[in-house]
Tab-separated table of C-alpha atoms and ligand atoms in Angstrom:
chain	number	residue	atom	x	y	z
Z	189	MET	CA	6.725	-8.096	-20.954
Z	190	LYS	CA	7.846	-6.061	-17.989
Z	191	PHE	CA	6.604	-2.838	-16.489
Z	192	GLU	CA	8.738	0.090	-17.619
Z	193	THR	CA	10.184	2.497	-15.072
Z	194	PRO	CA	7.850	5.506	-14.916
Z	195	VAL	CA	9.228	8.987	-15.503
Z	196	LEU	CA	9.494	11.421	-12.608
Z	197	PRO	CA	7.454	14.459	-13.676
Z	198	TYR	CA	10.066	17.022	-12.600
Z	199	ALA	CA	13.815	17.419	-12.139
Z	200	THR	CA	15.356	15.669	-9.161
Z	201	ASN	CA	16.131	19.023	-7.527
Z	202	ALA	CA	12.698	20.556	-8.224
Z	203	LEU	CA	11.340	20.017	-4.726
Z	204	GLU	CA	14.269	21.458	-2.783
Z	205	PRO	CA	14.562	22.400	-0.001
Z	206	VAL	CA	11.492	20.449	1.142
Z	207	ILE	CA	12.718	17.203	-0.435
Z	208	SER	CA	16.375	17.230	-1.405
Z	209	GLN	CA	17.809	16.014	-4.664
Z	210	LYS	CA	19.666	13.340	-2.701
Z	211	THR	CA	16.424	12.025	-1.190
Z	212	ILE	CA	14.737	11.955	-4.608
Z	213	GLU	CA	17.717	10.126	-6.095
Z	214	PHE	CA	17.558	7.439	-3.402
Z	215	HIS	CA	13.818	7.313	-2.826
Z	216	TRP	CA	12.670	7.421	-6.444
Z	217	GLY	CA	15.852	6.219	-8.088
Z	218	LYS	CA	16.650	3.294	-5.774
Z	219	HIS	CA	13.729	2.334	-3.534
Z	220	VAL	CA	10.964	2.633	-6.135
Z	221	GLN	CA	13.133	0.964	-8.766
Z	222	THR	CA	13.721	-1.952	-6.413
Z	223	TYR	CA	9.984	-2.395	-5.801
Z	224	LEU	CA	9.455	-2.344	-9.554
Z	225	ASN	CA	12.238	-4.852	-10.211
Z	226	ASN	CA	10.838	-7.129	-7.497
Z	227	LEU	CA	7.363	-6.864	-8.989
Z	228	ASN	CA	8.547	-7.694	-12.497
Z	229	ASN	CA	10.379	-10.739	-11.177
Z	230	LEU	CA	7.544	-11.926	-8.928
Z	231	VAL	CA	4.693	-11.809	-11.452
Z	232	SER	CA	6.497	-13.894	-14.030
Z	233	GLY	CA	4.633	-17.179	-14.442
Z	234	THR	CA	1.748	-16.208	-12.133
Z	235	PRO	CA	-1.902	-15.336	-12.906
Z	236	PHE	CA	-0.863	-11.679	-12.499
Z	237	GLU	CA	1.657	-11.798	-15.317
Z	238	ASN	CA	-0.651	-9.873	-17.667
Z	239	ALA	CA	-2.575	-7.949	-15.010
Z	240	THR	CA	-2.579	-4.183	-14.722
Z	241	LEU	CA	-0.898	-2.532	-11.764
Z	242	GLU	CA	-4.302	-1.593	-10.349
Z	243	GLU	CA	-5.507	-5.191	-10.565
Z	244	MET	CA	-2.457	-6.268	-8.576
Z	245	VAL	CA	-3.091	-3.633	-5.909
Z	246	LYS	CA	-6.737	-4.661	-5.613
Z	247	LYS	CA	-6.448	-8.453	-5.782
Z	248	ALA	CA	-2.928	-9.708	-5.081
Z	249	ASP	CA	-1.446	-10.724	-1.768
Z	250	GLY	CA	2.041	-11.507	-0.498
Z	251	GLY	CA	5.007	-10.173	-2.416
Z	252	ILE	CA	3.074	-9.129	-5.523
Z	253	PHE	CA	0.702	-7.087	-3.370
Z	254	ASN	CA	3.493	-5.535	-1.299
Z	255	ASN	CA	5.697	-4.545	-4.223
Z	256	GLY	CA	2.847	-3.634	-6.568
Z	257	THR	CA	1.224	-1.436	-3.959
Z	258	GLN	CA	4.507	0.236	-3.130
Z	259	VAL	CA	4.982	1.049	-6.819
Z	260	TRP	CA	1.444	2.454	-7.118
Z	261	ASN	CA	1.698	4.430	-3.886
Z	262	HIS	CA	5.037	5.997	-4.808
Z	263	ILE	CA	3.879	7.082	-8.256
Z	264	PHE	CA	0.844	8.664	-6.625
Z	265	TYR	CA	2.950	10.307	-3.892
Z	266	PHE	CA	5.612	11.760	-6.199
Z	267	ASN	CA	2.929	12.991	-8.579
Z	268	SER	CA	1.303	15.010	-5.770
Z	269	PHE	CA	4.078	17.591	-5.892
Z	270	SER	CA	5.520	20.040	-8.367
Z	271	ALA	CA	7.902	22.952	-8.598
Z	272	LYS	CA	4.908	25.274	-8.864
Z	273	ARG	CA	4.104	27.283	-5.753
Z	274	GLY	CA	0.876	28.929	-4.705
Z	275	THR	CA	-1.558	26.541	-6.407
Z	276	GLN	CA	-5.106	26.675	-5.073
Z	277	LEU	CA	-7.772	24.111	-4.239
Z	278	SER	CA	-10.765	23.945	-6.537
Z	279	ASP	CA	-14.027	25.242	-5.082
Z	280	LYS	CA	-15.420	21.702	-4.960
Z	281	LEU	CA	-12.419	20.301	-3.117
Z	282	MET	CA	-12.377	23.209	-0.665
Z	283	LYS	CA	-16.069	22.691	0.032
Z	284	ALA	CA	-15.509	18.984	0.710
Z	285	ILE	CA	-12.543	19.768	2.999
Z	286	ASN	CA	-14.623	22.280	4.927
Z	287	GLU	CA	-17.509	19.817	5.294
Z	288	SER	CA	-15.300	17.042	6.671
Z	289	PHE	CA	-12.701	18.944	8.655
Z	290	GLY	CA	-14.003	22.487	9.252
Z	291	ASN	CA	-11.350	24.310	7.232
Z	292	LEU	CA	-8.094	23.717	5.369
Z	293	ASP	CA	-5.816	24.398	8.321
Z	294	ALA	CA	-7.786	22.017	10.535
Z	295	PHE	CA	-7.505	19.337	7.835
Z	296	LYS	CA	-3.748	19.790	7.530
Z	297	LYS	CA	-3.336	19.612	11.291
Z	298	GLU	CA	-5.414	16.432	11.579
Z	299	PHE	CA	-3.638	14.815	8.622
Z	300	ASP	CA	-0.205	15.600	10.073
Z	301	THR	CA	-1.139	14.532	13.602
Z	302	GLN	CA	-2.459	11.188	12.400
Z	303	ALA	CA	0.525	10.666	10.071
Z	304	ALA	CA	2.983	11.400	12.858
Z	305	SER	CA	1.271	8.775	15.010
Z	306	ILE	CA	1.678	5.881	12.541
Z	307	PHE	CA	3.852	3.374	14.355
Z	308	GLY	CA	6.690	2.255	12.091
Z	309	SER	CA	6.325	2.486	8.328
Z	310	GLY	CA	3.167	3.407	6.473
Z	311	TRP	CA	1.085	5.808	4.442
Z	312	MET	CA	-1.318	8.565	5.390
Z	313	TRP	CA	-4.254	9.012	3.017
Z	314	LEU	CA	-6.915	11.542	2.188
Z	315	VAL	CA	-9.696	9.576	0.479
Z	316	LYS	CA	-13.072	10.188	-1.119
Z	317	ASP	CA	-16.020	7.824	-0.801
Z	318	GLU	CA	-18.666	7.186	-3.442
Z	319	LYS	CA	-20.694	10.162	-2.194
Z	320	GLY	CA	-17.762	12.555	-2.474
Z	321	LYS	CA	-17.180	12.757	1.266
Z	322	LEU	CA	-13.561	13.069	2.380
Z	323	SER	CA	-11.875	11.293	5.250
Z	324	ILE	CA	-8.362	10.433	6.338
Z	325	ILE	CA	-7.063	6.981	7.052
Z	326	LYS	CA	-3.805	5.578	8.359
Z	327	ALA	CA	-2.180	2.549	6.761
Z	328	SER	CA	0.754	0.435	7.882
Z	329	ASN	CA	3.494	-0.768	5.550
Z	330	ALA	CA	2.079	-1.178	2.034
Z	331	ASP	CA	-1.648	-0.638	1.791
Z	332	ASN	CA	-3.936	1.271	-0.517
Z	333	PRO	CA	-7.522	2.559	-0.145
Z	334	ILE	CA	-8.597	1.322	-3.590
Z	335	ARG	CA	-8.753	-2.149	-2.050
Z	336	ASN	CA	-11.722	-0.812	-0.058
Z	337	ASN	CA	-13.288	1.086	-2.969
Z	338	LEU	CA	-12.101	4.444	-1.649
Z	339	MET	CA	-10.576	6.953	-4.050
Z	340	PRO	CA	-7.132	8.234	-3.007
Z	341	ILE	CA	-6.807	12.009	-3.201
Z	342	LEU	CA	-3.543	12.701	-1.393
Z	343	THR	CA	-0.933	10.681	0.456
Z	344	ALA	CA	2.141	11.105	2.605
Z	345	ASP	CA	4.842	8.441	2.648
Z	346	VAL	CA	5.946	8.034	6.245
Z	347	TRP	CA	8.501	5.305	5.698
Z	348	GLU	CA	11.795	6.609	7.074
Z	349	HIS	CA	13.412	6.439	3.615
Z	350	ALA	CA	11.070	9.302	2.603
Z	351	TYR	CA	12.540	11.791	5.055
Z	352	TYR	CA	15.522	10.494	6.994
Z	353	LEU	CA	18.250	12.098	4.863
Z	354	ASP	CA	16.606	15.521	5.157
Z	355	TYR	CA	14.838	15.474	8.530
Z	356	GLN	CA	16.395	12.504	10.393
Z	357	ASN	CA	13.970	11.526	13.168
Z	358	LYS	CA	11.789	14.632	12.833
Z	359	ARG	CA	8.839	13.161	10.931
Z	360	ALA	CA	6.547	16.012	11.990
Z	361	ASP	CA	8.867	18.581	10.379
Z	362	TYR	CA	8.863	16.606	7.134
Z	363	LEU	CA	5.068	16.392	7.152
Z	364	SER	CA	4.494	20.086	7.745
Z	365	ALA	CA	7.019	21.005	5.028
Z	366	LEU	CA	5.267	18.813	2.449
Z	367	TRP	CA	2.360	21.287	2.254
Z	368	ASN	CA	4.740	23.753	0.593
Z	369	ILE	CA	5.156	21.516	-2.456
Z	370	VAL	CA	1.689	19.962	-2.790
Z	371	ASP	CA	0.283	20.876	-6.208
Z	372	TRP	CA	-3.379	21.638	-5.499
Z	373	ASP	CA	-4.176	21.684	-9.233
Z	374	ILE	CA	-3.319	17.980	-9.325
Z	375	ILE	CA	-5.113	17.189	-6.061
Z	376	SER	CA	-8.234	19.061	-7.206
Z	377	GLU	CA	-8.247	17.091	-10.447
Z	378	ARG	CA	-8.022	13.857	-8.464
Z	379	TYR	CA	-11.053	14.894	-6.432
Z	380	ALA	CA	-12.984	15.588	-9.639
Z	381	ASN	CA	-11.952	12.520	-11.658
Z	382	TYR	CA	-10.386	9.178	-10.912
Z	383	ASN	CA	-7.484	8.454	-13.241
Z	384	PRO	CA	-6.052	4.975	-12.746
Z	385	ILE	CA	-2.296	4.680	-12.432
Z	386	GLU	CA	-1.009	2.367	-15.111
Z	387	LEU	CA	2.473	1.513	-16.247
Z	388	LYS	CA	3.668	0.834	-19.763
Z	389	LYS	CA	4.963	-2.620	-20.541
Z	390	SER	CA	7.676	-3.517	-22.965
U	24	LIG	FE1	8.760	5.532	0.066
């Protein structure tokens, strides 16, 4: 049994011009597929062979952790966006943003500033703790807040493969453009309910 390749929830050109079709084809079509292939090969014959993706992210180390977390993170990242424009935060999410960061613009600025400062490859996260309080955390390489019992709400992939074709070295431009494609309906739902990311096996 191997994890099946998940389906991208929109057309490969749906996020243009913020993320080009070419970037989606390489990032989703090649990079994510490689992580998934690696994961399927690595778990064979290990105690994680029948584990869920979330169990791997929470408990594995080494190659299974790195590839499993990269798969999880990318599904979460690509499912943060849509071709819809003008979606709005729920009242509850807006209230939590205001309590932690002052207002939405201040949150975006802090998120982008911290993400731009990640040295090398990594992920920027907006997370919720068990009391509903929001905070932002930086992570290097492959890491995921669920390992620390924090609920991911939003993420930005700051590995160069996420933006180099479209923005070259200008990571800050990529980050500020991402806000134009964030689907706040999805992000608000994540704040309200945790829905584990799982992959089908066949
Ligand atoms: Fe990536």
